[in-house]
Amino acid sequence: MIPRSLPPAASAALGRRHLGVPASAEKLLLPFVSVCFVSVILVLSAISGLAASSAFFARCPSPADVHRGAAHLPAFAYYIVGGRGDVRRVLRLLLAVYHPRNRYLLHLSADAPESERSDLAARVWLTIPAARAFGNVDVVGKAGAMTPMGSSGLAATLHAASALLRLDDGWDWFVTLNAADYPLITQDDLIYVFSDVPRNLSFMDHTSDLGWKEEQRVQPIIVDAGIYLAKRKNYFQASDNRDTPESFKFFTGSPWVILSRSFVEYCILGWDNLPRTLLLYFTNVILSEESYFHSLICNSADFQNTTVNNDLRYMVWDDPPGIEPHLLNTTDYAEMIKSGVPFARQFRHGDAVLDKIDSTILKRRNNKAVPGAWCSAKKWWMDPCSQWGNADIVKPGPRAKEFARLMQKLLNDWKSESNSCLS
Ligand SMILES: *[C@@H]1O[C@H](CO)[C@@H](O)[C@H](O)[C@H]1NC(C)=O
Ligand SMILES: *[C@@H]1O[C@H](CO)[C@@H](O)[C@H](O)[C@H]1NC(C)=O
Ligand SMILES: *[C@@H]1O[C@H](CO)[C@@H](O)[C@H](O)[C@H]1NC(C)=O
């Protein structure tokens, strides 16, 4: 596939700036326009002496270098979202979860200026040599709105899932992360533990016990202005409420999910009508990302048995809960580590606890990727991940044990219940 070998900086920055076609960067996600991209890059590099194309030919490894699929170690597709001013946070998070086996799609929402998007692409290109060579990081060129309470965020997530399906046929799980999130284990640990997990399982926190949410989150009818008005980031609420649905059972939970590839295909490819009819309903639901995937998976006979009722995130909620969990800091460190979960949310930009996670758990140096078993540069002054070897090998660290224990417990619960959607 051609998009895979496009340098990310070129795909985001060149696309918008130099092609006169609207939405050109967006189309980097579609194979037929990517072909145009390659020729445009060639022409541009001939004219302006860009280094992009020579790097592209010289360093592109053969896809056969990384083995993925059912018989091999799993791979993840990360969708990382941020807003205005989040370039550094998104880059830091990317460095903390980077692995050549995985695929990454970065999205700065429409409130961020165009310059931040090309800045992000350029920084990825400069900071992660492996991302240049493996071509596994893309930046969404034409950003969508992300109204805090509205459905434009769900639209962006579905768009990302669809793009990731098209860009890459090798990943097993779709993981949503936000610029305020951070991992608590290395990718080597994550891949190692997930290698024992059936690939058709999805991880999401859900319940049909709606409680206070029924009146405040289920019944109000809203319209997200970000979907049809340029430069708007609010929503309108109808004066009337509607009844809680009867034709399907409403589930709600945490908006942060890890979805199996088969479930993502079910959502996107639409051979069944349920994903579409629910989407039409959820367009007017407040905070639809807390409920769409949850209601869909639990109302689908084919997928309800594949749901593990846990989102694998460490979050601490205030009482009564706000829209977002509270900001984690060094006081939370010990509890956070004890939990064994792979991700935590949410952190203040540059909080000291992130440095502690970097130095203690991830062994990550400033502005460098986490040194996994794939990194092979040995000289002490070099970034270990500036050279690489076999990306089919992972070396689990001490944290993998705790996560494996948690996963075993979750899988046992899942086996004994088999259908978490009944509760
Ligand atoms: C899901 O599990 C239930 C038992 O809990 C079983 O009756 C049903 O056939 C399973 N569905 C699928 C698609 O495996
Ligand atoms: C999930 O995949 C396993 C094989 O890995 C299969 O045996 C099982 O039936 C699948 N479960 C469902 C509910 O589709
Ligand atoms: C962490 O946050 C809590 C409140 O959320 C606060 O009480 C505590 O003092 C903070 N700890 C540090 C080290 O800043």
Coordinates of C-alpha atoms and ligand atoms in Angstrom, one line a residue:
M1 CA 0.0 0.0 0.0
I2 CA 1.4 3.3 -1.0
P3 CA 0.1 5.4 2.0
R4 CA 2.2 3.4 4.3
S5 CA 5.4 4.6 2.8
L6 CA 4.5 8.2 2.6
P7 CA 6.6 10.2 5.1
P8 CA 4.1 11.7 7.6
A9 CA 5.5 15.2 7.4
A10 CA 4.9 15.1 3.6
S11 CA 1.5 13.6 3.9
A12 CA 0.2 16.3 6.3
A13 CA 2.2 19.4 5.5
L14 CA 2.7 19.1 1.8
G15 CA -0.8 18.0 1.1
R16 CA -2.6 21.0 2.3
R17 CA -0.1 23.6 1.3
H18 CA 0.8 22.7 -2.2
L19 CA -2.2 21.0 -3.7
G20 CA -4.9 23.4 -4.9
V21 CA -7.6 20.7 -4.4
P22 CA -9.8 21.1 -1.4
A23 CA -9.5 18.5 1.3
S24 CA -6.4 17.2 -0.4
A25 CA -4.6 16.2 2.9
E26 CA -7.7 14.4 3.9
K27 CA -7.5 12.3 0.8
L28 CA -4.1 10.9 1.9
L29 CA -6.4 8.4 3.6
L30 CA -7.8 7.2 0.2
P31 CA -5.5 5.1 -2.0
F32 CA -6.3 6.7 -5.3
V33 CA -5.3 10.2 -4.3
S34 CA -2.2 8.9 -2.5
V35 CA -0.9 8.0 -5.9
C36 CA -1.2 11.6 -6.9
F37 CA 0.6 12.5 -3.7
V38 CA 3.6 10.5 -4.6
S39 CA 3.9 12.2 -8.0
V40 CA 3.3 15.6 -6.5
I41 CA 6.1 14.9 -4.0
L42 CA 8.3 13.8 -6.8
V43 CA 7.6 16.9 -8.8
L44 CA 8.0 19.2 -5.7
S45 CA 11.2 17.6 -4.6
A46 CA 12.6 17.9 -8.1
I47 CA 11.7 21.6 -8.1
S48 CA 12.5 22.6 -4.6
G49 CA 15.2 20.0 -3.7
L50 CA 13.2 18.5 -0.9
A51 CA 14.9 15.6 0.9
A52 CA 11.6 13.8 1.3
S53 CA 11.6 11.6 -1.8
S54 CA 15.2 10.4 -1.4
A55 CA 14.5 9.5 2.2
F56 CA 11.3 7.8 1.1
F57 CA 13.1 5.6 -1.4
A58 CA 16.2 4.9 0.6
R59 CA 14.7 4.1 4.0
C60 CA 11.4 2.5 3.3
P61 CA 11.8 -1.1 4.8
S62 CA 10.0 -3.9 3.0
P63 CA 6.6 -4.5 4.8
A64 CA 7.8 -8.1 5.2
D65 CA 10.1 -6.9 7.9
V66 CA 7.2 -6.8 10.4
H67 CA 5.0 -9.9 10.7
R68 CA 1.4 -9.2 11.8
G69 CA -1.8 -11.2 11.7
A70 CA -3.4 -14.0 13.6
A71 CA -0.3 -16.2 13.8
H72 CA 2.0 -13.3 15.1
L73 CA 2.1 -10.9 17.9
P74 CA -0.8 -8.4 18.0
A75 CA -0.6 -4.8 16.8
F76 CA -2.6 -1.8 17.8
A77 CA -4.1 1.1 15.9
Y78 CA -3.9 4.3 18.0
Y79 CA -6.2 7.2 17.4
I80 CA -4.8 10.2 19.4
V81 CA -6.9 13.4 19.6
G82 CA -5.9 16.8 20.9
G83 CA -7.1 20.4 20.4
R84 CA -5.5 23.8 20.1
G85 CA -2.1 24.1 21.8
D86 CA -1.8 20.3 22.2
V87 CA 1.1 19.7 19.8
R88 CA 3.7 18.9 22.5
R89 CA 1.4 16.8 24.5
V90 CA 0.3 14.7 21.5
L91 CA 4.0 14.3 20.5
R92 CA 5.0 13.2 24.0
L93 CA 2.1 10.7 24.2
L94 CA 3.1 9.4 20.7
L95 CA 6.7 8.9 21.9
A96 CA 5.4 7.0 25.0
V97 CA 3.3 4.6 23.0
Y98 CA 5.4 4.3 19.8
H99 CA 6.2 0.8 18.4
P100 CA 6.9 -0.1 14.7
R101 CA 4.2 -2.8 14.8
N102 CA 1.5 -0.3 15.5
R103 CA -0.3 2.3 13.5
Y104 CA -1.0 5.9 14.6
L105 CA -3.4 8.5 13.5
L106 CA -3.1 11.9 15.1
H107 CA -6.0 14.4 15.1
L108 CA -5.9 18.0 16.2
S109 CA -9.5 19.2 16.2
A110 CA -10.6 22.1 14.0
D111 CA -10.1 24.7 16.7
A112 CA -6.3 24.2 16.3
P113 CA -4.8 26.3 13.5
E114 CA -3.4 24.7 10.3
S115 CA 0.1 25.7 11.4
E116 CA -0.2 23.4 14.5
R117 CA -1.1 20.5 12.3
S118 CA 2.0 20.9 10.0
D119 CA 4.1 21.6 13.1
L120 CA 3.0 18.3 14.6
A121 CA 3.7 16.4 11.4
A122 CA 7.1 18.0 11.1
R123 CA 8.0 17.2 14.7
V124 CA 7.0 13.6 14.3
W125 CA 9.1 13.4 11.2
L126 CA 12.2 14.9 12.9
T127 CA 11.8 13.2 16.3
I128 CA 11.0 9.6 15.4
P129 CA 13.4 8.2 12.8
A130 CA 11.5 4.9 12.9
A131 CA 8.2 6.6 12.0
R132 CA 9.9 8.0 8.9
A133 CA 11.1 4.5 7.9
F134 CA 8.0 2.5 8.9
G135 CA 5.6 5.1 7.7
N136 CA 3.2 4.2 10.5
V137 CA 2.2 7.7 11.7
D138 CA -0.3 10.0 10.0
V139 CA -1.8 13.3 10.9
V140 CA -5.4 14.0 9.9
G141 CA -5.1 16.8 7.3
K142 CA -8.6 18.1 7.3
A143 CA -9.7 18.2 10.9
G144 CA -13.2 17.8 12.2
A145 CA -14.9 19.8 14.9
M146 CA -15.0 18.2 18.4
T147 CA -17.7 19.9 20.3
P148 CA -17.2 18.9 23.9
M149 CA -20.8 17.5 24.5
G150 CA -21.8 16.9 20.9
S151 CA -21.6 14.1 18.3
S152 CA -18.9 15.6 16.2
G153 CA -16.3 13.8 18.4
L154 CA -18.0 10.5 17.6
A155 CA -18.0 11.4 13.8
A156 CA -14.2 12.0 14.1
T157 CA -13.7 8.7 15.9
L158 CA -15.6 6.8 13.3
H159 CA -13.7 8.6 10.5
A160 CA -10.4 7.7 12.2
A161 CA -11.5 4.0 12.5
S162 CA -12.5 3.9 8.9
A163 CA -9.2 5.5 7.8
L164 CA -7.2 3.1 9.9
L165 CA -9.0 0.1 8.4
R166 CA -8.1 1.4 4.9
L167 CA -4.6 2.4 5.7
D168 CA -3.5 -0.8 7.4
D169 CA -4.8 -4.3 7.3
G170 CA -2.4 -5.6 10.0
W171 CA -3.7 -4.2 13.3
D172 CA -5.9 -6.1 15.8
W173 CA -7.2 -3.5 18.2
F174 CA -8.3 0.2 17.9
V175 CA -7.3 2.3 20.9
T176 CA -8.6 5.8 21.5
L177 CA -6.4 8.2 23.5
N178 CA -6.5 11.8 24.3
A179 CA -3.6 14.3 24.7
A180 CA -4.3 14.3 28.5
D181 CA -3.7 10.5 28.7
Y182 CA -0.5 8.6 29.3
P183 CA 0.5 4.9 29.3
L184 CA 1.6 3.2 32.5
I185 CA 3.3 0.3 30.8
T186 CA 5.6 -0.1 27.7
Q187 CA 4.3 -1.3 24.3
D188 CA 6.5 -4.4 24.8
D189 CA 4.5 -5.2 27.9
L190 CA 1.2 -4.3 26.2
I191 CA 1.8 -6.4 23.1
Y192 CA 3.1 -9.3 25.3
V193 CA 0.1 -9.4 27.5
F194 CA -2.4 -9.0 24.6
S195 CA -0.8 -11.9 22.8
D196 CA -2.8 -14.2 25.1
V197 CA -6.1 -12.4 24.5
P198 CA -8.6 -13.6 21.9
R199 CA -8.4 -11.1 19.1
N200 CA -12.2 -10.7 18.9
L201 CA -12.6 -9.2 22.4
S202 CA -13.4 -5.5 22.9
F203 CA -12.7 -3.6 26.1
M204 CA -15.1 -1.0 27.2
D205 CA -16.6 0.1 30.5
H206 CA -20.4 -0.2 30.2
T207 CA -23.7 -0.5 32.1
S208 CA -27.4 -0.4 31.4
D209 CA -28.0 0.9 34.9
L210 CA -28.5 4.5 33.9
G211 CA -29.3 6.1 37.2
W212 CA -28.9 9.9 37.2
K213 CA -27.7 9.7 33.6
E214 CA -31.1 8.8 32.3
E215 CA -32.5 12.3 32.9
Q216 CA -29.3 14.2 32.2
R217 CA -27.6 12.3 29.4
V218 CA -30.2 10.0 27.8
Q219 CA -33.4 12.0 27.5
P220 CA -32.2 15.5 26.4
I221 CA -32.2 16.1 22.6
I222 CA -29.3 18.2 21.4
V223 CA -27.9 19.3 18.0
D224 CA -24.2 19.7 17.6
A225 CA -23.5 23.0 15.7
G226 CA -20.0 21.8 15.0
I227 CA -21.5 19.4 12.4
Y228 CA -23.1 22.0 10.1
L229 CA -21.7 25.4 11.0
A230 CA -18.1 26.4 10.3
K231 CA -16.2 27.6 13.4
R232 CA -18.8 26.8 15.9
K233 CA -18.1 24.7 19.0
N234 CA -21.4 24.6 20.9
Y235 CA -24.7 22.7 20.8
F236 CA -28.3 23.6 21.0
Q237 CA -30.7 21.8 23.3
A238 CA -34.3 21.2 22.5
S239 CA -36.8 22.3 25.1
D240 CA -38.5 18.9 25.1
N241 CA -36.9 15.6 26.2
R242 CA -37.6 12.3 24.5
D243 CA -38.3 8.9 26.1
T244 CA -35.6 6.4 26.8
P245 CA -35.4 4.1 23.8
E246 CA -37.4 0.9 23.8
S247 CA -36.4 -0.7 20.5
F248 CA -32.9 -1.2 21.8
K249 CA -31.3 -1.2 25.3
F250 CA -29.4 1.9 26.1
F251 CA -25.9 1.3 27.6
T252 CA -23.5 4.0 28.8
G253 CA -20.0 4.1 30.2
S254 CA -16.5 5.5 29.7
P255 CA -15.9 7.0 26.2
W256 CA -12.3 5.6 26.1
V257 CA -12.4 2.2 24.4
I258 CA -10.2 -0.6 23.0
L259 CA -12.2 -2.2 20.1
S260 CA -11.4 -5.4 18.3
R261 CA -10.8 -5.1 14.6
S262 CA -13.9 -7.3 13.8
F263 CA -16.1 -5.0 15.8
V264 CA -14.6 -1.9 14.1
E265 CA -15.4 -3.5 10.7
Y266 CA -18.9 -4.2 11.9
C267 CA -19.3 -0.5 12.8
I268 CA -17.8 0.9 9.7
L269 CA -18.6 -1.5 6.8
G270 CA -22.3 -1.6 7.6
W271 CA -23.4 -5.0 6.3
D272 CA -25.9 -4.9 9.2
N273 CA -28.2 -1.9 9.6
L274 CA -27.9 -1.6 13.4
P275 CA -24.6 0.5 13.4
R276 CA -26.3 3.0 11.1
T277 CA -29.7 3.3 12.8
L278 CA -28.1 3.7 16.2
L279 CA -25.8 6.3 14.7
L280 CA -28.8 8.3 13.5
Y281 CA -30.3 8.1 17.0
F282 CA -27.0 9.0 18.7
T283 CA -26.5 12.1 16.6
N284 CA -28.8 13.9 19.0
V285 CA -27.6 12.4 22.3
I286 CA -25.5 14.4 24.7
L287 CA -22.0 12.9 25.1
S288 CA -22.7 10.3 22.5
E289 CA -19.2 8.8 22.7
E290 CA -20.1 7.6 26.2
S291 CA -22.9 5.4 24.7
Y292 CA -22.7 4.7 21.0
F293 CA -20.2 1.8 20.9
H294 CA -21.5 0.5 24.3
S295 CA -25.2 0.3 23.1
L296 CA -24.1 -1.0 19.7
I297 CA -22.0 -3.9 21.0
C298 CA -24.5 -4.9 23.6
N299 CA -27.4 -4.9 21.2
S300 CA -25.7 -6.9 18.6
A301 CA -26.1 -10.7 18.9
D302 CA -22.8 -11.4 17.2
F303 CA -20.7 -9.1 19.4
Q304 CA -22.3 -9.0 22.8
N305 CA -20.3 -12.0 24.0
T306 CA -17.1 -10.4 23.0
T307 CA -17.3 -7.5 25.5
V308 CA -15.0 -7.2 28.5
N309 CA -16.5 -4.7 30.9
N310 CA -13.4 -2.7 31.6
D311 CA -11.7 0.2 29.7
L312 CA -8.2 -0.5 31.0
R313 CA -7.8 3.1 32.1
Y314 CA -6.9 4.4 35.5
M315 CA -9.3 7.3 36.4
V316 CA -10.3 8.9 39.7
W317 CA -13.7 10.5 39.8
D318 CA -14.8 13.2 42.1
D319 CA -18.0 12.8 44.0
P320 CA -20.3 13.7 42.4
P321 CA -18.5 13.0 39.2
G322 CA -17.7 15.8 36.8
I323 CA -17.5 15.6 33.0
E324 CA -13.9 14.6 33.3
P325 CA -12.0 12.6 36.0
H326 CA -9.7 14.5 38.3
L327 CA -6.2 15.5 37.3
L328 CA -3.7 12.9 38.5
N329 CA -0.4 13.9 40.2
T330 CA 2.4 12.4 42.1
T331 CA 0.1 11.7 45.1
D332 CA -1.8 9.2 42.9
Y333 CA 1.4 7.5 41.6
A334 CA 1.5 4.5 44.0
E335 CA -2.2 3.7 43.5
M336 CA -2.0 4.1 39.8
I337 CA 0.9 1.7 39.5
K338 CA -0.8 -0.8 41.8
S339 CA -3.9 -0.9 39.6
G340 CA -1.9 -2.8 36.9
V341 CA -3.9 -1.0 34.1
P342 CA -2.1 0.1 30.9
F343 CA -3.3 3.7 30.5
A344 CA -4.2 6.5 32.9
R345 CA -6.3 9.7 32.5
Q346 CA -6.0 12.6 32.9
F347 CA -2.8 14.6 33.4
R348 CA -2.0 18.3 33.4
H349 CA 0.5 19.3 30.7
G350 CA 4.0 18.7 31.9
D351 CA 3.0 17.4 35.3
A352 CA 5.9 16.0 37.4
V353 CA 4.2 12.6 37.6
L354 CA 4.7 12.2 33.9
D355 CA 8.4 12.6 34.3
K356 CA 8.3 10.0 37.1
I357 CA 6.4 7.5 34.8
D358 CA 9.0 8.2 32.1
S359 CA 12.0 7.6 34.3
T360 CA 10.7 4.8 36.5
I361 CA 8.5 2.8 34.2
L362 CA 9.0 3.6 30.6
K363 CA 12.8 4.4 30.8
R364 CA 12.1 7.1 28.3
R365 CA 14.4 10.0 27.7
N366 CA 13.3 13.4 26.9
N367 CA 12.0 13.7 23.3
K368 CA 12.8 10.0 22.6
A369 CA 10.7 6.9 22.1
V370 CA 10.4 4.2 24.7
P371 CA 13.4 1.9 24.2
G372 CA 11.7 -1.5 23.4
A373 CA 13.3 -4.7 22.2
W374 CA 13.1 -3.4 18.6
C375 CA 15.6 -0.6 19.4
S376 CA 19.1 -1.6 18.5
A377 CA 21.5 1.3 18.7
K378 CA 24.1 0.4 21.3
K379 CA 26.4 3.4 21.7
W380 CA 25.8 5.2 24.9
W381 CA 25.4 8.6 23.3
M382 CA 22.9 7.5 20.8
D383 CA 19.1 7.3 21.0
P384 CA 18.6 3.5 21.3
C385 CA 15.7 3.7 18.9
S386 CA 17.6 5.6 16.2
Q387 CA 18.4 2.2 14.8
W388 CA 16.3 -0.9 14.9
G389 CA 16.3 -4.6 14.5
N390 CA 13.5 -7.2 14.7
A391 CA 10.1 -5.7 15.5
D392 CA 8.6 -9.1 15.9
I393 CA 10.3 -9.5 19.3
V394 CA 9.0 -8.0 22.5
K395 CA 10.8 -8.1 25.9
P396 CA 8.3 -7.7 28.8
G397 CA 9.5 -5.8 31.8
P398 CA 8.4 -6.2 35.5
R399 CA 5.2 -4.2 34.9
A400 CA 3.9 -6.8 32.4
K401 CA 3.4 -9.3 35.3
E402 CA 0.9 -7.0 37.1
F403 CA -1.0 -6.2 33.9
A404 CA -1.0 -9.9 33.0
R405 CA -2.6 -10.7 36.4
L406 CA -5.3 -8.1 35.8
M407 CA -5.9 -9.4 32.3
Q408 CA -6.2 -13.0 33.6
K409 CA -8.8 -11.8 36.1
L410 CA -10.8 -9.9 33.5
L411 CA -10.7 -12.9 31.1
N412 CA -11.9 -15.3 33.9
D413 CA -14.8 -12.9 34.7
W414 CA -15.5 -12.7 31.0
K415 CA -15.5 -16.5 30.6
S416 CA -17.7 -17.1 33.6
E417 CA -20.2 -14.5 32.6
S418 CA -19.7 -14.7 28.8
N419 CA -22.2 -11.8 28.4
S420 CA -21.4 -8.7 30.4
C421 CA -24.3 -6.9 28.6
L422 CA -26.9 -8.7 30.7
S423 CA -26.0 -6.8 33.8
Ligands
LIG1 C1 -23.5 -15.7 23.6 O1 -23.6 -16.3 24.8 C2 -24.8 -16.9 25.1 C3 -24.7 -17.6 26.5 O2 -24.4 -16.6 27.4 C4 -25.1 -18.0 24.0 O3 -26.4 -18.5 24.3 C5 -25.1 -17.3 22.6 O4 -25.3 -18.3 21.7 C6 -23.7 -16.7 22.4 N1 -23.7 -16.0 21.1 C7 -22.8 -16.1 20.2 C8 -22.9 -15.3 19.0 O5 -21.8 -16.8 20.4
LIG2 C1 -13.8 -15.4 19.2 O1 -12.7 -16.0 18.5 C2 -12.5 -17.3 19.0 C3 -11.2 -17.8 18.3 O2 -10.1 -17.0 18.6 C4 -13.7 -18.2 18.7 O3 -13.5 -19.5 19.1 C5 -14.9 -17.6 19.4 O4 -16.0 -18.3 19.0 C6 -15.1 -16.2 19.0 N1 -16.1 -15.6 19.8 C7 -17.2 -15.0 19.3 C8 -18.2 -14.6 20.3 O5 -17.3 -14.7 18.1
LIG3 C1 -2.6 16.1 44.0 O1 -3.9 16.5 43.8 C2 -4.6 16.5 45.0 C3 -6.1 16.9 44.7 O2 -6.5 16.4 43.5 C4 -4.0 17.4 46.1 O3 -4.8 17.2 47.3 C5 -2.6 17.0 46.3 O4 -2.0 17.9 47.2 C6 -1.8 17.0 45.0 N1 -0.5 16.5 45.2 C7 0.6 17.2 44.7 C8 1.9 16.5 45.0 O5 0.5 18.2 44.0

